[in-house]
PDB file of C-alpha atoms and ligand atoms in Angstrom:
ATOM      1  CA  UNK A  30      -4.101  18.420   3.762  1.00  0.00           C
ATOM      2  CA  UNK A  31      -6.317  18.357   0.686  1.00  0.00           C
ATOM      3  CA  UNK A  32      -7.498  15.542  -1.583  1.00  0.00           C
ATOM      4  CA  UNK A  33      -9.308  15.557  -4.892  1.00  0.00           C
ATOM      5  CA  UNK A  34     -10.451  11.985  -5.393  1.00  0.00           C
ATOM      6  CA  UNK A  35      -7.426   9.867  -4.497  1.00  0.00           C
ATOM      7  CA  UNK A  36      -5.005  12.586  -5.675  1.00  0.00           C
ATOM      8  CA  UNK A  37      -3.494  14.742  -2.960  1.00  0.00           C
ATOM      9  CA  UNK A  38      -2.175  18.282  -2.812  1.00  0.00           C
ATOM     10  CA  UNK A  39       1.621  18.321  -2.882  1.00  0.00           C
ATOM     11  CA  UNK A  40       4.335  20.742  -3.969  1.00  0.00           C
ATOM     12  CA  UNK A  41       8.047  20.846  -4.708  1.00  0.00           C
ATOM     13  CA  UNK A  42      10.575  19.009  -6.872  1.00  0.00           C
ATOM     14  CA  UNK A  43      11.168  16.870  -3.790  1.00  0.00           C
ATOM     15  CA  UNK A  44       7.423  16.448  -3.211  1.00  0.00           C
ATOM     16  CA  UNK A  45       5.944  17.290   0.168  1.00  0.00           C
ATOM     17  CA  UNK A  46       2.399  17.732   1.472  1.00  0.00           C
ATOM     18  CA  UNK A  47       0.795  21.160   1.161  1.00  0.00           C
ATOM     19  CA  UNK A  48      -1.101  21.968   4.356  1.00  0.00           C
ATOM     20  CA  UNK A  49      -3.735  24.691   4.396  1.00  0.00           C
ATOM     21  CA  UNK A  50      -4.821  26.155   7.736  1.00  0.00           C
ATOM     22  CA  UNK A  51      -8.255  26.639   9.269  1.00  0.00           C
ATOM     23  CA  UNK A  52      -8.577  30.150   7.814  1.00  0.00           C
ATOM     24  CA  UNK A  53      -8.368  28.924   4.204  1.00  0.00           C
ATOM     25  CA  UNK A  54     -11.670  29.591   2.375  1.00  0.00           C
ATOM     26  CA  UNK A  55     -11.997  25.938   1.354  1.00  0.00           C
ATOM     27  CA  UNK A  56     -11.704  24.850   4.986  1.00  0.00           C
ATOM     28  CA  UNK A  57     -14.069  27.566   6.217  1.00  0.00           C
ATOM     29  CA  UNK A  58     -16.840  26.450   3.883  1.00  0.00           C
ATOM     30  CA  UNK A  59     -16.268  22.689   4.354  1.00  0.00           C
ATOM     31  CA  UNK A  60     -18.964  20.561   5.979  1.00  0.00           C
ATOM     32  CA  UNK A  61     -18.219  17.820   8.517  1.00  0.00           C
ATOM     33  CA  UNK A  62     -18.702  15.269   5.751  1.00  0.00           C
ATOM     34  CA  UNK A  63     -15.895  16.839   3.716  1.00  0.00           C
ATOM     35  CA  UNK A  64     -13.407  16.391   6.550  1.00  0.00           C
ATOM     36  CA  UNK A  65     -11.581  13.393   8.023  1.00  0.00           C
ATOM     37  CA  UNK A  66      -9.716  13.736  11.294  1.00  0.00           C
ATOM     38  CA  UNK A  67      -6.274  12.188  10.819  1.00  0.00           C
ATOM     39  CA  UNK A  68      -4.823  13.034  14.249  1.00  0.00           C
ATOM     40  CA  UNK A  69      -1.915  15.113  15.495  1.00  0.00           C
ATOM     41  CA  UNK A  70       0.930  15.883  13.110  1.00  0.00           C
ATOM     42  CA  UNK A  71       3.840  18.209  13.910  1.00  0.00           C
ATOM     43  CA  UNK A  72       1.975  19.540  16.973  1.00  0.00           C
ATOM     44  CA  UNK A  73      -1.117  20.489  14.973  1.00  0.00           C
ATOM     45  CA  UNK A  74      -4.474  18.814  14.550  1.00  0.00           C
ATOM     46  CA  UNK A  75      -4.416  17.375  11.054  1.00  0.00           C
ATOM     47  CA  UNK A  76      -7.524  16.918   8.930  1.00  0.00           C
ATOM     48  CA  UNK A  77      -8.068  15.776   5.409  1.00  0.00           C
ATOM     49  CA  UNK A  78     -10.273  18.043   3.302  1.00  0.00           C
ATOM     50  CA  UNK A  79     -11.960  16.174   0.457  1.00  0.00           C
ATOM     51  CA  UNK A  80     -12.884  18.320  -2.526  1.00  0.00           C
ATOM     52  CA  UNK A  81     -15.659  17.472  -4.931  1.00  0.00           C
ATOM     53  CA  UNK A  82     -13.792  15.869  -7.840  1.00  0.00           C
ATOM     54  CA  UNK A  83     -15.866  17.780 -10.389  1.00  0.00           C
ATOM     55  CA  UNK A  84     -15.279  21.179  -8.726  1.00  0.00           C
ATOM     56  CA  UNK A  85     -12.496  22.713 -10.802  1.00  0.00           C
ATOM     57  CA  UNK A  86     -12.843  26.078  -9.032  1.00  0.00           C
ATOM     58  CA  UNK A  87     -12.192  24.494  -5.641  1.00  0.00           C
ATOM     59  CA  UNK A  88      -9.169  22.641  -7.037  1.00  0.00           C
ATOM     60  CA  UNK A  89      -7.810  25.910  -8.478  1.00  0.00           C
ATOM     61  CA  UNK A  90      -8.263  27.596  -5.109  1.00  0.00           C
ATOM     62  CA  UNK A  91      -6.396  24.783  -3.378  1.00  0.00           C
ATOM     63  CA  UNK A  92      -3.517  24.906  -5.865  1.00  0.00           C
ATOM     64  CA  UNK A  93      -3.238  28.667  -5.312  1.00  0.00           C
ATOM     65  CA  UNK A  94      -2.029  27.938  -1.763  1.00  0.00           C
ATOM     66  CA  UNK A  95       1.494  27.388  -3.044  1.00  0.00           C
ATOM     67  CA  UNK A  96       3.485  28.308  -6.187  1.00  0.00           C
ATOM     68  CA  UNK A  97       4.221  24.777  -7.211  1.00  0.00           C
ATOM     69  CA  UNK A  98       1.160  23.039  -5.741  1.00  0.00           C
ATOM     70  CA  UNK A  99      -0.556  20.271  -7.689  1.00  0.00           C
ATOM     71  CA  UNK A 100      -2.753  17.231  -7.164  1.00  0.00           C
ATOM     72  CA  UNK A 101      -0.960  13.930  -7.650  1.00  0.00           C
ATOM     73  CA  UNK A 102      -1.596  10.329  -6.774  1.00  0.00           C
ATOM     74  CA  UNK A 103       0.642   8.812  -4.138  1.00  0.00           C
ATOM     75  CA  UNK A 104       1.798   5.660  -5.857  1.00  0.00           C
ATOM     76  CA  UNK A 105       4.277   7.090  -8.380  1.00  0.00           C
ATOM     77  CA  UNK A 106       5.443   9.661  -5.822  1.00  0.00           C
ATOM     78  CA  UNK A 107       6.014   7.239  -2.949  1.00  0.00           C
ATOM     79  CA  UNK A 108       9.728   6.596  -3.584  1.00  0.00           C
ATOM     80  CA  UNK A 109      10.495  10.342  -3.540  1.00  0.00           C
ATOM     81  CA  UNK A 110       8.538  11.321  -0.436  1.00  0.00           C
ATOM     82  CA  UNK A 111       9.784  11.502   3.129  1.00  0.00           C
ATOM     83  CA  UNK A 112       8.716   8.301   4.962  1.00  0.00           C
ATOM     84  CA  UNK A 113       6.647  10.101   7.608  1.00  0.00           C
ATOM     85  CA  UNK A 114       4.747  12.126   5.011  1.00  0.00           C
ATOM     86  CA  UNK A 115       4.292   9.025   2.874  1.00  0.00           C
ATOM     87  CA  UNK A 116       2.688   7.317   5.870  1.00  0.00           C
ATOM     88  CA  UNK A 117       0.275  10.215   6.358  1.00  0.00           C
ATOM     89  CA  UNK A 118      -0.595  10.285   2.651  1.00  0.00           C
ATOM     90  CA  UNK A 119      -1.130   6.516   2.677  1.00  0.00           C
ATOM     91  CA  UNK A 120      -3.466   6.812   5.649  1.00  0.00           C
ATOM     92  CA  UNK A 121      -5.463   9.606   4.021  1.00  0.00           C
ATOM     93  CA  UNK A 122      -5.625   7.818   0.673  1.00  0.00           C
ATOM     94  CA  UNK A 123      -6.864   4.613   2.284  1.00  0.00           C
ATOM     95  CA  UNK A 124      -9.677   6.464   4.080  1.00  0.00           C
ATOM     96  CA  UNK A 125     -10.695   8.322   0.902  1.00  0.00           C
ATOM     97  CA  UNK A 126     -10.793   5.112  -1.106  1.00  0.00           C
ATOM     98  CA  UNK A 127     -12.801   3.298   1.551  1.00  0.00           C
ATOM     99  CA  UNK A 128     -15.368   6.114   1.843  1.00  0.00           C
ATOM    100  CA  UNK A 129     -15.764   6.268  -1.947  1.00  0.00           C
ATOM    101  CA  UNK A 130     -16.421   2.516  -2.107  1.00  0.00           C
ATOM    102  CA  UNK A 131     -19.015   2.580   0.704  1.00  0.00           C
ATOM    103  CA  UNK A 132     -21.477   5.225  -0.442  1.00  0.00           C
ATOM    104  CA  UNK A 133     -24.381   2.824  -0.020  1.00  0.00           C
ATOM    105  CA  UNK A 134     -25.290   0.448   2.755  1.00  0.00           C
ATOM    106  CA  UNK A 135     -24.372  -3.146   1.900  1.00  0.00           C
ATOM    107  CA  UNK A 136     -27.406  -4.400   3.828  1.00  0.00           C
ATOM    108  CA  UNK A 137     -30.373  -2.258   2.721  1.00  0.00           C
ATOM    109  CA  UNK A 138     -28.913  -0.226  -0.165  1.00  0.00           C
ATOM    110  CA  UNK A 139     -29.705   3.214   1.312  1.00  0.00           C
ATOM    111  CA  UNK A 140     -27.066   5.956   0.977  1.00  0.00           C
ATOM    112  CA  UNK A 141     -24.447   6.022   3.712  1.00  0.00           C
ATOM    113  CA  UNK A 142     -22.653   9.097   5.027  1.00  0.00           C
ATOM    114  CA  UNK A 143     -19.376   9.648   6.871  1.00  0.00           C
ATOM    115  CA  UNK A 144     -19.697  10.069  10.627  1.00  0.00           C
ATOM    116  CA  UNK A 145     -17.362  10.116  13.630  1.00  0.00           C
ATOM    117  CA  UNK A 146     -14.842  12.441  12.036  1.00  0.00           C
ATOM    118  CA  UNK A 147     -14.919  10.422   8.818  1.00  0.00           C
ATOM    119  CA  UNK A 148     -13.960   7.060  10.286  1.00  0.00           C
ATOM    120  CA  UNK A 149     -17.399   5.419  10.167  1.00  0.00           C
ATOM    121  CA  UNK A 150     -19.768   5.237   7.201  1.00  0.00           C
ATOM    122  CA  UNK A 151     -23.317   5.132   8.548  1.00  0.00           C
ATOM    123  CA  UNK A 152     -26.443   3.972   6.709  1.00  0.00           C
ATOM    124  CA  UNK A 153     -28.997   6.819   6.535  1.00  0.00           C
ATOM    125  CA  UNK A 154     -32.048   4.542   6.750  1.00  0.00           C
ATOM    126  CA  UNK A 155     -33.766   5.092  10.111  1.00  0.00           C
ATOM    127  CA  UNK A 156     -34.733   1.410  10.256  1.00  0.00           C
ATOM    128  CA  UNK A 157     -31.227   0.145   9.407  1.00  0.00           C
ATOM    129  CA  UNK A 158     -28.500   2.600  10.475  1.00  0.00           C
ATOM    130  CA  UNK A 159     -25.721   0.027  10.107  1.00  0.00           C
ATOM    131  CA  UNK A 160     -22.206   1.359  10.647  1.00  0.00           C
ATOM    132  CA  UNK A 161     -19.311   0.400   8.375  1.00  0.00           C
ATOM    133  CA  UNK A 162     -15.657   0.673   9.365  1.00  0.00           C
ATOM    134  CA  UNK A 163     -12.478   0.985   7.252  1.00  0.00           C
ATOM    135  CA  UNK A 164     -11.372  -2.335   5.810  1.00  0.00           C
ATOM    136  CA  UNK A 165      -7.995  -3.662   4.803  1.00  0.00           C
ATOM    137  CA  UNK A 166      -7.242  -6.679   2.648  1.00  0.00           C
ATOM    138  CA  UNK A 167      -4.375  -8.777   4.018  1.00  0.00           C
ATOM    139  CA  UNK A 168      -1.891 -10.058   1.464  1.00  0.00           C
ATOM    140  CA  UNK A 169       1.209 -12.155   2.018  1.00  0.00           C
ATOM    141  CA  UNK A 170       4.543 -11.534   0.334  1.00  0.00           C
ATOM    142  CA  UNK A 171       7.298 -14.072   0.740  1.00  0.00           C
ATOM    143  CA  UNK A 172      10.980 -14.594   0.065  1.00  0.00           C
ATOM    144  CA  UNK A 173      11.372 -18.313  -0.562  1.00  0.00           C
ATOM    145  CA  UNK A 174      14.869 -19.746  -0.330  1.00  0.00           C
ATOM    146  CA  UNK A 175      16.240 -23.269  -0.727  1.00  0.00           C
ATOM    147  CA  UNK A 176      19.353 -22.245   1.181  1.00  0.00           C
ATOM    148  CA  UNK A 177      21.418 -21.280  -1.843  1.00  0.00           C
ATOM    149  CA  UNK A 178      18.882 -19.586  -4.091  1.00  0.00           C
ATOM    150  CA  UNK A 179      15.866 -17.243  -3.861  1.00  0.00           C
ATOM    151  CA  UNK A 180      12.618 -17.842  -5.735  1.00  0.00           C
ATOM    152  CA  UNK A 181      11.379 -14.813  -7.679  1.00  0.00           C
ATOM    153  CA  UNK A 182       8.664 -14.343 -10.272  1.00  0.00           C
ATOM    154  CA  UNK A 183       7.574 -11.783 -12.824  1.00  0.00           C
ATOM    155  CA  UNK A 184       4.241 -10.713 -14.279  1.00  0.00           C
ATOM    156  CA  UNK A 185       3.897 -10.250 -18.018  1.00  0.00           C
ATOM    157  CA  UNK A 186       2.978  -6.569 -17.577  1.00  0.00           C
ATOM    158  CA  UNK A 187       6.233  -5.657 -15.812  1.00  0.00           C
ATOM    159  CA  UNK A 188       9.275  -4.068 -17.438  1.00  0.00           C
ATOM    160  CA  UNK A 189      11.550  -6.646 -19.067  1.00  0.00           C
ATOM    161  CA  UNK A 190      13.932  -8.285 -16.600  1.00  0.00           C
ATOM    162  CA  UNK A 191      12.053  -7.225 -13.480  1.00  0.00           C
ATOM    163  CA  UNK A 192      11.492  -9.910 -10.839  1.00  0.00           C
ATOM    164  CA  UNK A 193       9.964  -9.799  -7.381  1.00  0.00           C
ATOM    165  CA  UNK A 194       9.035 -11.961  -4.438  1.00  0.00           C
ATOM    166  CA  UNK A 195       5.861 -14.061  -4.555  1.00  0.00           C
ATOM    167  CA  UNK A 196       2.704 -12.368  -3.241  1.00  0.00           C
ATOM    168  CA  UNK A 197      -1.033 -12.866  -3.068  1.00  0.00           C
ATOM    169  CA  UNK A 198      -4.179 -12.171  -1.092  1.00  0.00           C
ATOM    170  CA  UNK A 199      -5.145 -14.151   1.976  1.00  0.00           C
ATOM    171  CA  UNK A 200      -8.415 -16.007   1.375  1.00  0.00           C
ATOM    172  CA  UNK A 201     -11.303 -16.168   3.855  1.00  0.00           C
ATOM    173  CA  UNK A 202     -10.808 -18.892   6.446  1.00  0.00           C
ATOM    174  CA  UNK A 203      -7.080 -19.181   5.747  1.00  0.00           C
ATOM    175  CA  UNK A 204      -4.149 -18.654   8.124  1.00  0.00           C
ATOM    176  CA  UNK A 205      -1.242 -16.499   6.966  1.00  0.00           C
ATOM    177  CA  UNK A 206       1.032 -19.552   6.935  1.00  0.00           C
ATOM    178  CA  UNK A 207      -1.473 -21.456   4.775  1.00  0.00           C
ATOM    179  CA  UNK A 208      -1.717 -18.466   2.424  1.00  0.00           C
ATOM    180  CA  UNK A 209       2.084 -18.436   2.011  1.00  0.00           C
ATOM    181  CA  UNK A 210       2.158 -22.149   1.198  1.00  0.00           C
ATOM    182  CA  UNK A 211      -0.800 -21.965  -1.201  1.00  0.00           C
ATOM    183  CA  UNK A 212       0.341 -18.873  -3.105  1.00  0.00           C
ATOM    184  CA  UNK A 213       3.874 -20.190  -3.604  1.00  0.00           C
ATOM    185  CA  UNK A 214       2.586 -23.576  -4.741  1.00  0.00           C
ATOM    186  CA  UNK A 215      -0.028 -22.068  -7.097  1.00  0.00           C
ATOM    187  CA  UNK A 216       2.288 -19.481  -8.625  1.00  0.00           C
ATOM    188  CA  UNK A 217       5.551 -21.431  -8.819  1.00  0.00           C
ATOM    189  CA  UNK A 218       4.818 -25.121  -8.169  1.00  0.00           C
ATOM    190  CA  UNK A 219       7.223 -25.072  -5.210  1.00  0.00           C
ATOM    191  CA  UNK A 220       6.267 -26.537  -1.801  1.00  0.00           C
ATOM    192  CA  UNK A 221       7.468 -24.507   1.168  1.00  0.00           C
ATOM    193  CA  UNK A 222       7.802 -25.114   4.874  1.00  0.00           C
ATOM    194  CA  UNK A 223       8.621 -23.024   7.936  1.00  0.00           C
ATOM    195  CA  UNK A 224       7.028 -19.711   6.928  1.00  0.00           C
ATOM    196  CA  UNK A 225       8.345 -17.103   9.343  1.00  0.00           C
ATOM    197  CA  UNK A 226       6.911 -13.595   9.711  1.00  0.00           C
ATOM    198  CA  UNK A 227       9.412 -10.820   8.944  1.00  0.00           C
ATOM    199  CA  UNK A 228       7.718  -7.398   8.718  1.00  0.00           C
ATOM    200  CA  UNK A 229       4.786  -5.597   7.128  1.00  0.00           C
ATOM    201  CA  UNK A 230       3.971  -2.637   4.897  1.00  0.00           C
ATOM    202  CA  UNK A 231       0.674  -0.816   4.339  1.00  0.00           C
ATOM    203  CA  UNK A 232      -0.209  -0.807   0.661  1.00  0.00           C
ATOM    204  CA  UNK A 233      -3.198   1.500   0.124  1.00  0.00           C
ATOM    205  CA  UNK A 234      -3.510   0.730  -3.629  1.00  0.00           C
ATOM    206  CA  UNK A 235      -6.304   0.310  -2.888  1.00  0.00           C
ATOM    207  CA  UNK A 236      -6.578  -1.268   0.563  1.00  0.00           C
ATOM    208  CA  UNK A 237      -3.943  -3.873   1.337  1.00  0.00           C
ATOM    209  CA  UNK A 238      -1.636  -4.669   4.188  1.00  0.00           C
ATOM    210  CA  UNK A 239       1.399  -6.603   2.946  1.00  0.00           C
ATOM    211  CA  UNK A 240       2.579  -9.188   5.475  1.00  0.00           C
ATOM    212  CA  UNK A 241       6.168 -10.160   4.720  1.00  0.00           C
ATOM    213  CA  UNK A 242       7.411 -13.704   5.290  1.00  0.00           C
ATOM    214  CA  UNK A 243      10.486 -15.826   4.732  1.00  0.00           C
ATOM    215  CA  UNK A 244       9.959 -19.482   3.846  1.00  0.00           C
ATOM    216  CA  UNK A 245      12.096 -22.486   3.094  1.00  0.00           C
ATOM    217  CA  UNK A 246      11.849 -24.873   0.137  1.00  0.00           C
ATOM    218  CA  UNK A 247      13.561 -28.211  -0.324  1.00  0.00           C
ATOM    219  CA  UNK A 248      16.943 -27.930  -2.118  1.00  0.00           C
ATOM    220  CA  UNK A 249      16.572 -28.646  -5.823  1.00  0.00           C
ATOM    221  CA  UNK A 250      12.862 -27.715  -5.982  1.00  0.00           C
ATOM    222  CA  UNK A 251      11.827 -27.016  -9.561  1.00  0.00           C
ATOM    223  CA  UNK A 252       9.987 -23.743 -10.258  1.00  0.00           C
ATOM    224  CA  UNK A 253       7.403 -23.287 -13.003  1.00  0.00           C
ATOM    225  CA  UNK A 254       5.190 -20.261 -13.519  1.00  0.00           C
ATOM    226  CA  UNK A 255       1.513 -20.590 -12.593  1.00  0.00           C
ATOM    227  CA  UNK A 256      -1.323 -18.719 -14.295  1.00  0.00           C
ATOM    228  CA  UNK A 257      -0.578 -15.336 -12.674  1.00  0.00           C
ATOM    229  CA  UNK A 258       3.117 -15.198 -13.550  1.00  0.00           C
ATOM    230  CA  UNK A 259       4.974 -15.083 -16.830  1.00  0.00           C
ATOM    231  CA  UNK A 260       8.073 -16.623 -15.265  1.00  0.00           C
ATOM    232  CA  UNK A 261       9.200 -18.013 -11.927  1.00  0.00           C
ATOM    233  CA  UNK A 262      12.813 -18.981 -11.344  1.00  0.00           C
ATOM    234  CA  UNK A 263      15.569 -19.373  -8.816  1.00  0.00           C
ATOM    235  CA  UNK A 264      18.390 -16.840  -8.477  1.00  0.00           C
ATOM    236  CA  UNK A 265      21.656 -17.234  -6.585  1.00  0.00           C
ATOM    237  CA  UNK A 266      23.041 -14.356  -4.523  1.00  0.00           C
ATOM    238  CA  UNK A 267      25.837 -13.947  -7.054  1.00  0.00           C
ATOM    239  CA  UNK A 268      23.335 -13.604  -9.905  1.00  0.00           C
ATOM    240  CA  UNK A 269      21.246 -10.990  -8.103  1.00  0.00           C
ATOM    241  CA  UNK A 270      24.299  -9.005  -6.949  1.00  0.00           C
ATOM    242  CA  UNK A 271      25.542  -9.049 -10.552  1.00  0.00           C
ATOM    243  CA  UNK A 272      22.231  -7.552 -11.774  1.00  0.00           C
ATOM    244  CA  UNK A 273      20.658 -10.660 -13.305  1.00  0.00           C
ATOM    245  CA  UNK A 274      17.230  -9.247 -12.375  1.00  0.00           C
ATOM    246  CA  UNK A 275      15.812  -5.756 -11.997  1.00  0.00           C
ATOM    247  CA  UNK A 276      14.652  -5.714  -8.399  1.00  0.00           C
ATOM    248  CA  UNK A 277      11.645  -3.861  -6.931  1.00  0.00           C
ATOM    249  CA  UNK A 278      12.036  -0.253  -5.657  1.00  0.00           C
ATOM    250  CA  UNK A 279      14.082   0.289  -2.504  1.00  0.00           C
ATOM    251  CA  UNK A 280      10.999   1.452  -0.579  1.00  0.00           C
ATOM    252  CA  UNK A 281       9.080  -1.796  -1.131  1.00  0.00           C
ATOM    253  CA  UNK A 282       8.785  -4.630   1.338  1.00  0.00           C
ATOM    254  CA  UNK A 283       9.697  -7.005  -1.485  1.00  0.00           C
ATOM    255  CA  UNK A 284      13.087  -5.316  -1.825  1.00  0.00           C
ATOM    256  CA  UNK A 285      13.538  -5.344   1.950  1.00  0.00           C
ATOM    257  CA  UNK A 286      13.012  -9.131   1.996  1.00  0.00           C
ATOM    258  CA  UNK A 287      15.394  -9.632  -0.926  1.00  0.00           C
ATOM    259  CA  UNK A 288      18.094  -7.399   0.594  1.00  0.00           C
ATOM    260  CA  UNK A 289      17.885  -9.233   3.896  1.00  0.00           C
ATOM    261  CA  UNK A 290      18.423 -12.523   2.081  1.00  0.00           C
ATOM    262  CA  UNK A 291      21.239 -11.086  -0.033  1.00  0.00           C
ATOM    263  CA  UNK A 292      23.043  -9.462   2.874  1.00  0.00           C
ATOM    264  CA  UNK A 293      21.985 -11.227   6.102  1.00  0.00           C
ATOM    265  CA  UNK A 294      24.996  -9.839   7.991  1.00  0.00           C
ATOM    266  CA  UNK A 295      23.885  -6.220   7.239  1.00  0.00           C
ATOM    267  CA  UNK A 296      20.335  -6.947   8.374  1.00  0.00           C
ATOM    268  CA  UNK A 297      21.647  -8.342  11.653  1.00  0.00           C
ATOM    269  CA  UNK A 298      23.695  -5.204  12.248  1.00  0.00           C
ATOM    270  CA  UNK A 299      20.697  -2.934  11.614  1.00  0.00           C
TER     271      UNK A 299
HETATM  272 ZN1   ZN B   9     -28.772   0.154   5.683  1.00  0.00          ZN
END
């Protein structure tokens, strides 16, 4: 598969990854530093080829591989892409972003270069040589309920009427449970207890791992928006099922947490 910056080569009205094989001229002339080994995919060794972003000729050659091929960024495409391909694109995008943000050693400032099939960035200074590994930023996302209602918030930049679960980054030295309690209190003024882990979702925009929780608030807790939200409020199941809020996309962990709360009997059956 081929990337130009964080955009990736895809094709089709129902987008799918365009793979080029080892005989493609772009692959034949690639150096080790242009390639990232992603592993085995559909019984073939899968590598990511990174094109120079400024090289329009290389991009044109890549697009020529397929009638409808084009470079697009994953985020707007994610809801339309097959889940397995989306996972591969997310992996590749995360590695590209990490490499691009670690072009210099954080210790001595010398340039760093990709090594070990692209999974280590190594300082080129002979006296330093520090190795840097891919990083992810943990973030919590939580469905808070008081038993009868769910606590959702909205940012000012979102489309009117859209609400989502409360989320935020984990701070250094903090447990996940503490992060849940702090974020909910800061963003909504609500105190929660009994944070329980539910599931997770990689979120390579740019480098997060979303850790999904459910938490309980005291009945009658009053919500007020903190500095990061335009509004925070409680919704009953009836309100949400009647469309009182525009919910996040079906592929998001936020929606998964909301749906589980809305329809606990369905979640149990799955
Ligand atoms: Zn160094």
